[in-house]
Amino acid sequence: MMLEKISSNKMFGGVQEHFQHHAESLKCQMRFAIYLPEGASKHAPVPVLYWLSGLTCTDENFVQKSGGQRMASALGIAIVCPDTSPRGVGIADDENQSYDLGLGAGFYINATEKPWSTHYKMYDYIVNELPVLIAANFPVSNKKSISGHSMGGHGALTIALKNPDKYCSVSAFSPIANPINSPWGQKAFSAYLGSDKTLWQQHDASVLMKASTQHVPALVDQGLADDFLQEQLQPESLISAALSNNYPLILNQHQGYDHSYFFIASFIESHLCFHAKHLGQS
């Protein structure tokens, strides 16, 4: 698989780069960002944290706003940031250009309904295709964890819960914790998966956590001044699921913090340290 380098910048001793490539699972060109800490080489491969961004975001948001590269460099962890949906001419998108469906809103699932099913296979891309591409082209080990924000927090949690053998740990900021009961989730799942709600449940972190038999250590941070807290995010559902199943979930709630990257930047270092512990880097 051919990679085209878009940019490369020295940062905290390591290098922040952006690439594009043809994604077989999505049938389009895709971009991703990767931060490689100082010292990463084929002789000293490093573990990887995959970061999944939220609605309207791209591969750029975490890179430019989180400041996470400083701690990633200190801990010796690579960070991979994919885009949030397929993009390009001829790719299905919401005709009303809604921010919460279509472009920038892939929800990290495999769409089964037309017109979305041709390109919107974000689950396959994140779980299967992208890790193979990263392993083949960069000095990374076979250890990986996953994290994300909002829609990306939903993606990180559900992907880890569905693939406990693939990830050492999972974390999320302000995740859509119970999308089958959230307006965002209901809109996306109806369009991408159709009316069969048993399919929806396969991509709901609260449902999956309640039924989980193999646990991946999980960390969630939620701001209590988040405008989307009650209607869209519903962290209480995740807490209830974890308690019912004795799931190893740490969920921190923070007074005064909202849904923005100001919140993420405030606590990203604690998330990276959490993952480093489970990746064997601390």
Coordinates of C-alpha atoms in Angstrom, one line a residue, residues 59-214:
D59 CA -7.0 13.9 11.4
E60 CA -5.8 17.4 12.4
N61 CA -7.7 18.2 15.6
F62 CA -5.9 16.1 18.1
V63 CA -2.5 17.0 16.5
Q64 CA -3.0 20.7 16.7
K65 CA -5.0 21.1 19.9
S66 CA -4.3 18.4 22.5
G67 CA -0.6 18.9 23.2
G68 CA -0.4 15.1 23.8
Q69 CA 2.8 14.7 21.9
R70 CA 4.9 16.0 24.8
M71 CA 3.9 13.2 27.1
A72 CA 3.8 10.6 24.3
S73 CA 7.5 11.5 23.6
A74 CA 8.4 11.1 27.3
L75 CA 6.6 7.8 27.5
G76 CA 7.8 6.4 24.2
I77 CA 4.3 5.9 22.6
A78 CA 3.3 6.6 19.0
I79 CA -0.1 8.2 18.3
V80 CA -2.1 7.5 15.2
C81 CA -5.0 9.9 14.3
P82 CA -7.2 8.8 11.4
D83 CA -9.9 10.9 9.8
T84 CA -13.5 10.6 10.9
S85 CA -15.2 9.5 7.7
P86 CA -14.6 8.7 4.0
R87 CA -14.2 11.9 1.8
G88 CA -14.1 12.6 -1.9
V89 CA -16.1 13.2 -5.0
G90 CA -18.9 10.7 -5.4
I91 CA -18.9 9.5 -1.8
A92 CA -22.4 9.4 -0.2
D93 CA -23.0 12.3 2.2
D94 CA -26.1 13.7 3.8
E95 CA -27.9 15.9 1.3
N96 CA -28.7 18.4 4.0
Q97 CA -25.1 18.6 5.0
S98 CA -25.9 17.8 8.6
Y99 CA -22.9 17.9 10.9
D100 CA -23.9 14.7 12.6
L101 CA -24.4 12.4 9.6
G102 CA -22.2 11.7 6.6
L103 CA -19.0 13.8 6.1
G104 CA -17.1 13.9 9.4
A105 CA -19.5 11.6 11.1
G106 CA -18.6 8.0 10.3
F107 CA -19.4 6.7 13.8
Y108 CA -16.7 4.0 13.4
I109 CA -19.2 1.3 12.2
N110 CA -19.7 -0.6 9.0
A111 CA -22.8 0.8 7.2
T112 CA -25.1 -1.8 5.8
E113 CA -27.7 0.6 4.2
K114 CA -27.4 2.3 0.8
P115 CA -26.0 4.7 -0.2
W116 CA -23.6 4.5 2.8
S117 CA -22.6 0.9 2.6
T118 CA -20.3 1.3 -0.4
H119 CA -17.8 3.6 1.4
Y120 CA -18.7 3.9 5.1
K121 CA -16.8 0.9 6.5
M122 CA -15.0 2.8 9.2
Y123 CA -15.0 -0.1 11.6
D124 CA -13.0 -2.3 9.2
Y125 CA -10.7 0.6 8.4
I126 CA -9.8 1.3 12.1
V127 CA -9.7 -2.3 13.3
N128 CA -8.1 -4.1 10.4
E129 CA -6.7 -2.0 7.5
L130 CA -5.1 0.9 9.2
P131 CA -3.1 -1.1 11.9
V132 CA -1.7 -3.4 9.1
L133 CA -0.6 -0.3 7.2
I134 CA 1.0 1.3 10.3
A135 CA 2.8 -1.9 11.2
A136 CA 4.2 -2.3 7.7
N137 CA 5.5 1.2 7.4
F138 CA 6.5 2.5 10.8
P139 CA 8.6 1.3 13.8
V140 CA 5.8 0.1 16.0
S141 CA 5.4 -2.9 18.2
N142 CA 2.4 -5.2 18.3
K143 CA 1.0 -3.5 21.4
K144 CA -1.7 -1.0 20.9
S145 CA -4.4 0.9 22.8
I146 CA -7.3 3.1 21.7
S147 CA -8.8 6.4 22.8
G148 CA -11.1 9.1 21.5
H149 CA -13.4 12.0 22.1
S150 CA -17.3 12.2 21.8
M151 CA -18.2 10.2 18.7
G152 CA -14.6 9.0 18.8
G153 CA -15.0 8.0 22.4
H154 CA -18.0 5.9 21.4
G155 CA -15.8 4.4 18.7
A156 CA -12.8 3.7 21.0
L157 CA -15.0 2.0 23.7
T158 CA -17.0 -0.1 21.3
I159 CA -14.1 -1.2 19.2
A160 CA -12.1 -2.2 22.4
L161 CA -15.1 -4.0 23.9
K162 CA -15.7 -5.9 20.6
N163 CA -11.9 -6.7 20.2
P164 CA -10.5 -7.3 23.7
D165 CA -7.7 -9.4 22.3
K166 CA -6.4 -6.5 20.2
Y167 CA -6.1 -3.6 22.7
C168 CA -4.2 -3.3 26.0
S169 CA -6.4 -0.5 27.3
V170 CA -9.1 2.0 26.2
S171 CA -10.0 5.5 27.2
A172 CA -12.4 8.2 26.2
F173 CA -13.3 11.9 26.7
S174 CA -17.0 12.7 26.8
P175 CA -18.0 9.6 24.9
I176 CA -21.5 9.0 23.4
A177 CA -22.0 6.2 26.0
N178 CA -25.4 4.9 25.1
P179 CA -26.0 5.8 21.4
I180 CA -29.1 3.7 21.0
N181 CA -30.8 6.2 23.3
S182 CA -29.0 9.3 22.1
P183 CA -30.3 11.5 19.2
W184 CA -26.9 11.5 17.6
G185 CA -26.7 7.7 17.8
Q186 CA -30.3 7.2 16.7
K187 CA -29.9 9.4 13.6
A188 CA -26.6 7.8 12.5
F189 CA -27.6 4.2 13.3
S190 CA -30.9 4.6 11.4
A191 CA -29.1 5.8 8.3
Y192 CA -26.1 3.5 8.4
L193 CA -27.7 0.3 9.9
G194 CA -31.4 0.5 9.2
S195 CA -34.3 -0.1 11.6
D196 CA -33.0 -3.4 13.2
K197 CA -32.1 -2.2 16.7
T198 CA -30.4 -5.5 17.5
L199 CA -27.7 -4.2 15.0
W200 CA -27.5 -0.9 16.9
Q201 CA -26.8 -2.7 20.2
Q202 CA -23.7 -4.2 18.7
H203 CA -22.2 -0.7 18.6
D204 CA -23.4 0.7 22.0
A205 CA -20.7 0.9 24.7
S206 CA -23.2 0.5 27.6
V207 CA -24.8 -2.6 26.1
L208 CA -21.4 -4.1 25.2
M209 CA -19.9 -3.4 28.6
K210 CA -22.8 -4.9 30.5
A211 CA -22.4 -8.2 28.5
S212 CA -18.6 -8.2 28.3
T213 CA -16.8 -11.4 29.5
Q214 CA -13.2 -10.3 28.6

